[in-house]
Amino acid sequence: MVALSLEHIGANYGRRKILSDATAEIQGGTLTALVGANAAGKSTLFRRIAGHLRGTGHIRLQGAVAHDLRYMPQDTGMTAALTVYESIILALKQGGGGWRLSATELGAVDETLRHFNLSHLADQQLSELSGGQRQAVSIAQTLVSRPKVVLMDEPTSALDLNRQYEILEALRLYAEQTGAVMVLALHDLNQVMRCCTATVALAEGRILASGATLDVLTPDLIRRLYGINSRVERCSQGCPMMIVDGPTAQLAL
Amino acid sequence: MTTMEIQTPEAASTHSYRRLVARRIAILVGLTLALVLSVAVDVSLGPARYPVWDVLQTIFAPGGAELQMRVVVWDIRMPMALLAVTVGASLSLAGAQMQTILANPLASPFTLGLSAAASFGAALAMVLGVALVPGAVALMVPINAFAMAMAASLLIFGLSTLRGVTVETIVLLGIALVFSFNAALALLQYFASEQALSAVVFWTMGSLTKATWGKVAVTAAILVVCTPLFARRAWALTAIRLGEVRATAMGVPVKRLRLEALVLVSVLAAVPVSFVGTIGFIGIVGPHVARLLLGEDQRFFLPGAMLSGSVILSATSVLSKAILPGAVLPIGIITALVGVPFFAALILTKGRKSW
Ligand SMILES: Nc1ncnc2c1ncn2[C@@H]1O[C@H](COP(=O)(O)OP(=O)(O)OP(=O)(O)O)[C@@H](O)[C@H]1O
Ligand SMILES: [Mg+2]
């Protein structure tokens, strides 16, 4: 099993301090949610872990090396004149290697397309995809090389209801089968409660809480994260659900 | 009992990818054939009208041909025809990689100011007799042109290493360079003697008529050195087109790759421009044609851009001789006059939204 530990992570943009003293333990084999308000520093934390941003603190991997890590950025704009199939080959090659493609490599591309239900788009140009299709392709690109540590920045933000379910299920399955650490930045807390075993909550660059999802996502923490009054209740089927009552303070108009 | 090997049928998507690859290889072969044909026609055309058959004989069995014909074919037409090939390939490859690393469809040796800088350098030699590199007075014009083009790209190169400089900044800076050098060139022309003025004007129009075997060899050698260096980074260069963040996430050292490519591209563009003057258009059209035909997987895009640049310049060279019988029009004019409408038609009819 793979594990990722963050020890006192800090990061700046120029002089501005964005992250400070972020410490958390993240286990592989399940999905971990990273939640927090806009501008809380979720993307920044991912960039710091992925090594795109320098800063203080230590990032330790167990059962994996830095090379096994894949980061899927938040923006999904891709304008290259490539087909979906080609873009997945490209992600598999990771920017290196010979010109020849082996049958195994092509097999891996095909397998990934099927896993994410994208086979019918294989021949389509990237520039001719819908927003949600592009996001799904982006997810497939991230996983085709079978990474052991995966950071996905809002992987479901453009997906329809059915797709959200399908993809989160596929991601959960991937984590279970490979034991990979998978951290997903998500805004939909009901999605988090349904699919993610663990949650890390970030506010203004600090980790407020991390651990089992239901222990972290209490009404009190949700109020501190988003300024929203809410209840967490079991639905008739027994699943925990978050119900929004309204903002804590009257919004200034 | 014999064991039967059960072959799982290849998935439909992989099968259709193989077909795509086969089609692309066919397109590359087609471009190569078109190039061979165009070069053959190019050599057989000229102010002196020789039968095609005699020209071919002179090429393959020069011993048997009469002296005058041998000189025309071997010392004038062949270097011109081959220089069109190497220059077309160099400028198009330079444009393709500039567009790739700067993520901008408008990037080319022309729009980044290299051509304008070269023209200014050449004009310095022709108008004021200033040699930017001491010595070699006979080669003052091309050497000046090369020195200014390199200076322009080093300026761009240097600024691109500064903190916080984005690819958009680099492109804007290139455009600023175009205007500055054009203004400086106009100033030189204003003070130039009539004779120098016409030399400058002719040079800036771009022409292959000063072709020599030496120039062919130099441009070919540069291609032979640069192409494998790009080819080795084919996947990384393709990855850059998914965006800087994505490429970095794939482990591509984007900043370093961009600098390496800028160095190669500078040499690749500066030398041909200093030999033939302003034929900047190839650097934009060549890569776009290749992109439309082959997509941006560099394994196909890289050879495709070189081939399409060569074919276009070679075909233009043919046109420049065919339009006015007995005269060779400056090729830079033809590329713009014929190339622009053709290009516009191409992107308007077949244009994918790939930028
Ligand atoms: N490239 C950058 N340069 C300077 N500041 C930045 C940059 N990117 C983000 N920031 C700032 O850092 C802070 C954290 O941004 P970040 O993108 O990490 O937020 P986030 O939690 O991912 O938000 P969202 O939910 O909106 O995606 C914000 O205040 C933002 O303005
Ligand atoms: Mg973000």
XYZ file of C-alpha atoms and ligand atoms in Angstrom:
640
model
C 0.000 0.000 0.000
C 1.179 3.493 -0.802
C 1.109 6.429 1.586
C 1.833 10.127 1.320
C 2.790 12.256 4.271
C 2.971 16.016 4.317
C 5.103 17.556 7.031
C 4.854 21.279 7.696
C 4.391 22.208 4.054
C 4.647 25.889 3.184
C 4.560 27.716 -0.150
C 4.668 31.288 -1.425
C 3.875 33.096 -4.646
C 6.540 35.766 -4.643
C 6.342 37.313 -1.199
C 2.774 36.226 -0.593
C 2.431 33.295 1.756
C -0.223 30.896 0.494
C 0.358 27.693 2.460
C 1.671 27.364 5.967
C 2.446 24.406 8.139
C 0.283 21.915 6.281
C 0.636 18.495 7.873
C -1.374 15.404 6.955
C -1.144 11.643 6.448
C -2.816 10.243 3.363
C -3.346 6.506 2.837
C -3.556 4.715 -0.478
C -6.255 2.301 -1.631
C -9.131 4.743 -1.208
C -10.106 8.198 -2.389
C -9.104 11.193 -0.288
C -10.926 14.497 -0.742
C -9.257 17.879 -0.471
C -11.905 20.463 0.348
C -11.874 24.193 1.015
C -13.299 27.472 -0.205
C -12.139 29.157 -3.421
C -8.599 30.473 -3.016
C -8.037 28.343 0.093
C -4.878 26.957 -1.510
C -5.977 23.545 -2.821
C -4.373 23.944 -6.235
C -1.315 25.470 -4.606
C -0.944 22.474 -2.305
C -1.137 20.156 -5.328
C 1.474 22.173 -7.185
C 3.705 22.051 -4.144
C 3.343 18.278 -3.786
C 3.868 17.745 -7.525
C 7.086 19.723 -7.312
C 6.029 22.596 -9.565
C 6.401 24.998 -6.685
C 9.202 25.139 -4.174
C 8.705 25.825 -0.501
C 9.316 24.631 3.016
C 8.530 21.297 4.669
C 8.854 17.673 3.644
C 6.837 15.452 1.376
C 7.388 11.773 1.995
C 6.190 8.889 -0.110
C 5.943 5.313 1.099
C 5.824 2.536 -1.473
C 6.327 4.964 -4.353
C 8.864 7.417 -5.716
C 8.372 10.939 -7.041
C 8.388 9.527 -10.559
C 5.162 7.587 -9.826
C 3.221 10.772 -9.160
C 0.749 12.279 -11.649
C -0.910 15.631 -11.254
C -3.971 16.659 -13.205
C -4.242 20.444 -13.293
C -7.512 22.285 -12.805
C -7.751 23.896 -16.246
C -8.822 21.557 -19.005
C -7.963 23.708 -22.019
C -6.124 21.626 -24.607
C -5.777 23.012 -28.108
C -3.195 20.750 -29.734
C -4.089 19.201 -33.083
C -4.157 15.688 -31.674
C -6.827 13.028 -31.509
C -7.987 11.719 -28.144
C -6.120 8.481 -28.822
C -2.896 10.360 -29.634
C -3.192 12.496 -26.527
C -3.406 9.382 -24.378
C -0.379 7.853 -26.087
C 1.413 11.106 -25.344
C 0.470 10.885 -21.671
C 1.707 7.299 -21.605
C 5.068 8.278 -23.100
C 5.443 11.005 -20.454
C 7.391 13.214 -22.835
C 10.178 10.684 -23.487
C 11.121 7.373 -25.058
C 11.491 6.050 -28.574
C 9.331 6.697 -31.612
C 8.088 3.141 -31.879
C 4.957 2.146 -29.994
C 4.722 -1.406 -28.715
C 1.566 -3.487 -28.803
C 1.585 -3.342 -24.996
C 1.551 0.444 -25.067
C -1.304 0.555 -27.553
C -3.086 -2.030 -25.421
C -2.727 0.185 -22.347
C -4.195 3.144 -24.236
C -7.118 1.054 -25.366
C -7.692 -0.358 -21.892
C -7.761 3.133 -20.374
C -10.163 4.427 -23.020
C -12.483 1.560 -22.204
C -12.144 1.962 -18.448
C -13.412 5.528 -18.734
C -15.965 4.789 -21.444
C -14.165 6.950 -24.003
C -13.525 4.446 -26.806
C -16.085 6.082 -29.074
C -14.125 9.365 -28.886
C -10.751 7.848 -29.807
C -10.575 9.409 -33.277
C -11.942 12.802 -32.315
C -9.758 15.921 -32.227
C -9.100 17.356 -28.760
C -10.300 20.759 -29.950
C -13.646 19.289 -30.939
C -14.537 17.835 -27.545
C -17.148 19.195 -25.183
C -15.962 20.528 -21.837
C -16.984 17.418 -19.954
C -15.490 15.100 -22.566
C -12.240 17.025 -22.336
C -12.205 16.583 -18.579
C -12.818 12.850 -18.888
C -9.974 12.598 -21.427
C -7.769 14.516 -19.063
C -8.512 11.985 -16.321
C -7.703 9.130 -18.689
C -4.390 10.830 -19.562
C -3.538 11.029 -15.886
C -4.142 7.343 -15.229
C -2.916 5.641 -18.406
C 0.616 5.269 -17.025
C -0.826 3.581 -13.909
C 0.621 6.008 -11.355
C 0.834 5.179 -7.658
C 0.206 8.715 -6.447
C -2.499 10.775 -8.123
C -3.490 14.385 -7.496
C -6.586 15.564 -9.351
C -7.685 19.158 -9.210
C -11.493 19.248 -9.483
C -11.823 16.217 -11.742
C -15.624 16.301 -11.811
C -16.305 20.032 -12.179
C -17.483 19.762 -15.808
C -19.180 16.366 -15.687
C -22.890 15.622 -15.806
C -24.566 13.675 -13.002
C -24.153 10.313 -14.639
C -20.547 10.946 -15.626
C -19.658 12.163 -12.126
C -20.901 8.923 -10.703
C -19.272 6.792 -13.371
C -15.884 8.466 -13.121
C -15.720 8.631 -9.341
C -16.608 4.951 -9.297
C -13.852 4.213 -11.834
C -11.380 6.216 -9.736
C -12.421 4.405 -6.550
C -11.956 1.085 -8.316
C -8.520 2.158 -9.542
C -7.437 3.096 -6.004
C -8.742 -0.175 -4.633
C -7.027 -2.297 -7.273
C -3.668 -0.544 -7.249
C -3.450 0.706 -3.671
C -2.625 4.130 -5.079
C -2.860 7.345 -3.096
C -5.559 9.421 -4.783
C -6.296 12.949 -3.653
C -9.163 14.774 -5.353
C -9.926 18.436 -4.851
C -13.729 18.583 -4.780
C -16.372 21.208 -4.093
C -19.434 18.974 -3.848
C -19.486 17.720 -0.260
C -22.185 15.150 -0.990
C -19.882 13.654 -3.603
C -17.153 13.628 -0.965
C -19.347 11.876 1.593
C -20.416 9.266 -0.903
C -17.046 8.379 -2.463
C -14.144 9.527 -0.329
C -13.107 7.609 2.750
C -10.812 10.371 3.995
C -10.912 14.150 3.785
C -8.411 16.954 4.214
C -9.967 20.372 4.892
C -8.024 23.476 3.948
C -8.784 27.087 4.884
C -6.557 30.053 4.111
C -3.561 27.853 3.485
C -3.858 25.852 6.694
C -5.158 22.357 7.238
C -8.066 22.651 9.670
C -8.758 18.963 9.905
C -7.918 15.684 8.248
C -9.063 12.110 8.777
C -12.132 9.999 8.147
C -14.600 11.972 6.032
C -17.510 11.870 8.476
C -15.270 12.935 11.362
C -13.940 15.880 9.374
C -17.094 17.157 7.669
C -19.060 18.227 10.734
C -21.551 21.108 10.562
C -19.134 23.101 12.654
C -16.234 22.625 10.250
C -18.439 23.300 7.228
C -19.427 26.589 8.835
C -15.765 27.486 9.342
C -14.804 26.451 5.810
C -17.635 27.989 3.830
C -19.701 30.193 6.190
C -22.684 27.945 5.591
C -25.125 26.540 8.142
C -25.785 22.906 7.402
C -26.860 19.578 8.813
C -25.400 16.179 8.102
C -28.190 13.625 8.146
C -28.767 10.084 7.008
C -31.060 9.697 4.026
C -33.743 7.004 3.935
C -31.159 4.582 2.513
C -28.745 5.290 5.324
C -26.204 7.398 3.390
C -24.943 10.528 5.093
C -26.027 13.686 3.280
C -25.288 17.340 3.769
C -28.281 19.636 3.773
C -27.664 23.347 3.322
C -29.694 25.712 5.497
C -28.138 28.985 4.383
C -25.261 31.376 4.952
C -24.233 32.041 8.539
C -24.295 35.808 8.135
C -26.582 37.931 5.984
C -24.671 38.445 2.747
C -23.746 42.054 2.197
C -25.566 43.372 -0.848
C -3.122 -32.102 -30.048
C -1.922 -28.818 -31.248
C -2.492 -25.847 -29.081
C -4.316 -23.107 -30.832
C -3.041 -19.670 -30.184
C -5.987 -17.501 -29.470
C -5.445 -14.009 -30.672
C -7.588 -11.437 -29.004
C -8.907 -9.177 -31.729
C -7.348 -5.772 -31.496
C -9.670 -3.156 -30.123
C -11.459 -0.933 -32.629
C -9.829 2.248 -31.352
C -6.312 0.838 -31.714
C -7.177 -0.508 -35.131
C -8.347 2.890 -36.315
C -5.242 4.491 -34.824
C -3.111 2.157 -36.930
C -5.070 3.287 -39.975
C -4.417 6.919 -39.022
C -0.688 6.216 -38.794
C -0.729 4.479 -42.179
C -2.509 7.470 -43.705
C 0.065 9.844 -42.263
C 2.949 7.815 -43.589
C 1.252 7.859 -46.994
C 0.973 11.659 -46.785
C 4.689 11.940 -45.963
C 5.554 9.701 -48.901
C 3.273 11.787 -51.123
C 4.981 15.000 -50.027
C 8.375 13.454 -50.761
C 7.280 12.472 -54.273
C 5.857 15.944 -54.838
C 9.199 17.396 -53.766
C 11.191 15.214 -56.143
C 8.865 16.144 -58.995
C 9.018 19.833 -58.182
C 12.814 19.845 -58.006
C 12.988 18.076 -61.382
C 10.713 20.662 -62.986
C 12.625 23.452 -61.247
C 15.935 22.287 -62.749
C 14.464 21.893 -66.217
C 13.046 25.443 -66.248
C 15.000 28.615 -66.796
C 15.591 31.552 -69.099
C 17.509 29.257 -71.436
C 15.017 26.705 -72.762
C 16.569 23.274 -72.854
C 14.545 20.133 -73.516
C 13.745 18.258 -70.305
C 15.401 15.130 -71.624
C 18.719 16.925 -72.221
C 18.616 18.402 -68.730
C 18.090 14.992 -67.174
C 20.958 13.622 -69.236
C 23.215 16.435 -68.053
C 22.353 15.627 -64.452
C 22.893 11.903 -64.623
C 25.677 11.820 -67.225
C 27.358 15.224 -67.096
C 30.370 13.965 -69.076
C 28.389 13.706 -72.285
C 26.778 17.159 -72.179
C 28.096 20.262 -73.841
C 29.966 22.714 -71.627
C 27.482 25.594 -71.627
C 24.627 23.359 -70.669
C 26.682 21.677 -67.982
C 27.484 25.041 -66.435
C 23.861 26.220 -66.533
C 22.457 23.017 -65.061
C 25.168 22.186 -62.542
C 26.343 25.612 -61.400
C 23.156 27.649 -61.625
C 19.995 25.604 -61.689
C 20.896 22.726 -59.375
C 22.125 24.929 -56.500
C 19.028 27.123 -56.870
C 16.653 24.175 -56.889
C 18.362 22.510 -53.940
C 18.683 25.734 -51.962
C 14.912 26.093 -52.291
C 14.623 22.653 -50.673
C 16.997 23.267 -47.769
C 15.829 26.819 -47.105
C 12.175 25.791 -47.284
C 12.789 22.948 -44.860
C 14.835 25.109 -42.452
C 12.427 28.031 -42.300
C 9.417 25.766 -41.983
C 11.025 23.659 -39.248
C 12.085 26.830 -37.440
C 8.537 28.193 -37.682
C 7.013 24.893 -36.552
C 9.139 24.705 -33.420
C 8.695 28.407 -32.631
C 4.943 27.867 -32.794
C 5.282 24.795 -30.603
C 7.428 26.235 -27.846
C 5.752 29.646 -27.809
C 2.253 28.128 -28.065
C 1.419 30.700 -30.693
C 0.242 30.085 -34.255
C 1.764 33.382 -35.394
C 5.311 32.668 -34.287
C 7.805 32.377 -37.147
C 11.229 33.702 -38.113
C 9.309 36.469 -39.868
C 6.985 37.577 -37.065
C 9.641 37.333 -34.362
C 11.806 39.874 -36.176
C 14.593 37.611 -37.443
C 13.918 38.411 -41.094
C 13.629 42.135 -40.406
C 16.863 42.067 -38.423
C 18.621 40.233 -41.240
C 17.398 42.788 -43.782
C 18.699 45.605 -41.613
C 22.080 43.871 -41.266
C 22.317 43.324 -44.997
C 21.367 46.947 -45.655
C 24.090 48.136 -43.277
C 26.597 46.410 -45.537
C 25.043 47.539 -48.802
C 24.346 51.179 -47.869
C 27.064 52.108 -45.396
C 29.610 49.388 -46.127
C 29.689 48.551 -42.428
C 30.920 45.040 -41.643
C 29.526 43.848 -38.327
C 32.104 41.079 -38.267
C 35.552 42.276 -39.327
C 37.237 40.564 -42.274
C 35.552 38.595 -45.067
C 34.512 41.652 -47.038
C 33.270 39.522 -49.911
C 30.705 37.877 -47.616
C 29.851 41.084 -45.768
C 26.151 41.047 -46.732
C 25.240 37.536 -45.589
C 27.491 37.758 -42.540
C 25.904 41.049 -41.471
C 22.456 39.602 -42.053
C 23.309 36.529 -40.012
C 24.843 38.593 -37.197
C 21.765 40.815 -36.889
C 19.361 37.860 -37.055
C 21.311 36.079 -34.333
C 21.415 39.270 -32.268
C 17.638 39.552 -32.549
C 17.070 35.978 -31.506
C 19.605 36.216 -28.690
C 17.721 39.245 -27.435
C 14.493 37.256 -27.467
C 16.322 34.285 -25.990
C 17.856 36.400 -23.198
C 14.590 38.081 -22.301
C 12.753 34.778 -22.249
C 15.014 33.573 -19.443
C 14.003 36.478 -17.225
C 11.561 35.789 -14.410
C 7.913 36.263 -15.144
C 8.318 36.490 -18.914
C 5.494 34.565 -20.568
C 5.291 33.260 -24.116
C 2.855 36.058 -24.954
C 5.476 38.596 -23.899
C 8.022 36.976 -26.188
C 5.713 37.130 -29.186
C 4.841 40.770 -28.517
C 8.504 41.559 -28.174
C 9.199 39.879 -31.515
C 6.561 42.029 -33.163
C 8.132 45.118 -31.608
C 11.455 44.011 -33.106
C 9.878 43.732 -36.562
C 8.703 47.334 -36.405
C 11.976 48.652 -34.993
C 14.136 46.969 -37.610
C 11.789 47.991 -40.395
C 12.011 51.610 -39.246
C 15.800 51.397 -39.041
C 15.861 49.871 -42.502
C 13.667 52.662 -43.883
C 16.038 55.204 -42.382
C 19.006 53.554 -44.114
C 17.094 53.474 -47.380
C 16.307 57.171 -47.032
C 20.011 58.008 -47.006
C 21.074 55.359 -49.504
C 22.483 56.080 -52.964
C 20.288 55.001 -55.858
C 22.467 51.987 -56.571
C 22.604 50.856 -52.953
C 18.867 51.424 -52.644
C 18.043 49.088 -55.484
C 20.398 46.469 -54.058
C 18.623 46.697 -50.690
C 15.184 46.505 -52.247
C 16.171 43.478 -54.308
C 17.662 41.772 -51.262
C 14.612 42.310 -49.099
C 12.394 40.850 -51.802
C 14.093 37.528 -51.251
C 15.747 35.630 -54.060
C 17.372 32.294 -54.722
C 19.430 33.577 -57.640
C 22.605 33.927 -55.567
C 22.564 30.220 -54.774
C 25.861 28.340 -54.686
C 26.797 24.798 -53.776
C 28.462 26.232 -50.664
C 25.199 27.729 -49.442
C 23.373 24.498 -50.169
C 25.968 22.591 -48.155
C 25.833 24.967 -45.176
C 22.036 24.951 -44.936
C 21.933 21.176 -45.414
C 24.556 20.681 -42.703
C 22.551 22.782 -40.249
C 19.468 20.693 -40.970
C 21.433 17.494 -40.495
C 22.599 18.687 -37.078
C 19.316 20.212 -35.843
C 16.771 17.673 -37.025
C 17.958 14.734 -34.882
C 18.157 17.040 -31.862
C 14.487 17.897 -32.320
C 13.595 14.314 -33.210
C 15.035 13.041 -29.934
C 12.691 15.374 -28.070
C 9.662 14.556 -30.201
C 7.419 13.428 -27.347
C 8.447 16.281 -25.091
C 7.795 18.848 -27.821
C 4.391 17.323 -28.507
C 3.654 17.388 -24.781
C 4.371 21.126 -24.631
C 1.360 21.635 -26.888
C -0.897 20.346 -24.121
C 0.123 23.400 -22.142
C 3.036 24.226 -19.888
C 1.389 22.886 -16.717
C 0.448 19.561 -18.266
C 3.862 19.129 -19.869
C 5.564 19.905 -16.557
C 3.275 17.402 -14.871
C 4.563 14.835 -17.373
C 8.092 15.540 -16.254
C 9.038 17.596 -19.309
C 11.575 20.279 -18.327
C 9.596 22.938 -20.189
C 11.834 25.954 -19.540
C 15.033 24.149 -20.511
C 13.462 22.586 -23.577
C 12.166 25.997 -24.661
C 15.660 27.521 -24.400
C 17.323 24.635 -26.242
C 14.738 24.856 -28.991
C 15.143 28.640 -29.240
C 18.889 28.230 -29.801
C 18.379 25.628 -32.535
C 15.595 27.629 -34.139
C 17.735 30.778 -34.211
C 20.497 29.135 -36.200
C 17.992 27.281 -38.348
C 16.286 30.532 -39.335
C 19.155 33.022 -39.341
C 21.387 31.231 -41.843
C 18.817 30.728 -44.631
C 17.475 34.239 -44.164
C 20.980 35.661 -44.510
C 21.448 33.714 -47.769
C 18.136 34.350 -49.498
C 16.665 37.475 -47.916
C 13.070 37.779 -46.792
C 11.119 34.636 -47.587
C 9.478 34.741 -44.214
C 6.100 33.467 -45.254
C 7.296 29.854 -45.497
C 7.886 29.843 -41.752
C 4.173 30.311 -41.111
C 2.580 28.450 -44.007
C 4.792 25.353 -43.954
C 3.951 24.394 -40.359
C 0.253 25.167 -40.795
C -0.021 22.976 -43.869
C 1.771 20.189 -42.003
C -0.506 20.615 -38.985
C -3.637 20.417 -41.128
C -2.392 17.337 -42.965
C -0.690 15.467 -40.132
C -1.691 16.834 -36.742
C 0.836 17.724 -34.085
C 2.378 14.415 -33.071
C 5.966 15.485 -33.722
C 6.882 12.102 -35.144
C 4.814 13.157 -38.171
C 4.657 16.913 -37.715
C 8.446 17.388 -37.685
C 9.198 15.673 -41.025
C 5.890 16.967 -42.375
C 6.736 20.594 -41.649
C 10.138 20.249 -43.314
C 8.693 18.542 -46.371
C 5.816 20.965 -46.802
C 8.192 23.932 -46.464
C 10.462 22.435 -49.120
C 7.610 21.596 -51.471
C 6.099 25.063 -51.143
C 9.369 26.910 -51.741
C 10.386 24.624 -54.573
C 6.993 24.981 -56.256
C 7.233 28.735 -55.788
C 10.632 28.682 -57.437
C 9.048 26.913 -60.407
C 6.309 29.543 -60.527
C 8.800 32.384 -60.322
C 10.335 31.129 -63.572
C 7.118 30.134 -65.285
C 5.082 33.319 -64.828
C 7.224 35.558 -67.033
C 9.074 33.444 -69.605
C 12.706 34.422 -69.764
C 12.703 36.147 -66.356
C 13.083 34.919 -62.785
C 10.819 36.937 -60.479
C 12.030 37.402 -56.873
C 10.706 34.407 -55.014
C 9.745 36.371 -51.901
C 7.134 38.212 -53.947
C 5.683 35.016 -55.380
C 5.464 33.307 -51.983
C 3.408 36.196 -50.695
C 1.273 36.774 -53.821
C 0.441 33.140 -54.536
C 0.967 31.721 -51.084
C -1.323 33.993 -49.108
C -4.565 33.310 -51.028
C -3.768 29.610 -51.142
C -3.098 29.633 -47.427
C -6.257 31.558 -46.639
C -8.319 29.133 -48.711
C -6.719 26.213 -46.932
C -7.382 27.375 -43.396
C -10.853 28.630 -44.205
C -11.999 25.420 -45.852
C -10.125 22.771 -43.928
C -9.462 24.660 -40.739
C -9.773 22.738 -37.537
C -10.085 24.820 -34.431
C -6.704 23.790 -33.234
C -5.600 27.031 -31.616
N 0.139 31.835 -10.099
C -0.227 32.555 -8.994
N 0.445 33.682 -8.671
C 0.096 34.384 -7.577
N -0.897 34.049 -6.748
C -1.607 32.954 -7.014
C -1.310 32.138 -8.165
N -2.168 31.099 -8.176
C -2.968 31.254 -7.114
N -2.642 32.366 -6.393
C -3.271 32.806 -5.158
O -3.086 31.796 -4.182
C -4.253 31.633 -3.428
C -4.653 30.169 -3.449
O -5.022 29.828 -4.770
P -5.357 28.340 -5.223
O -5.423 28.329 -6.690
O -4.433 27.408 -4.548
O -6.827 28.173 -4.619
P -7.820 26.949 -4.715
O -8.068 26.489 -3.340
O -7.350 25.965 -5.691
O -9.138 27.677 -5.242
P -10.264 27.185 -6.287
O -11.255 26.412 -5.505
O -10.878 28.473 -6.729
O -9.616 26.439 -7.359
C -5.297 32.568 -3.993
O -5.384 33.679 -3.134
C -4.754 32.972 -5.335
O -5.094 34.314 -5.584
Mg -7.938 25.387 -7.534
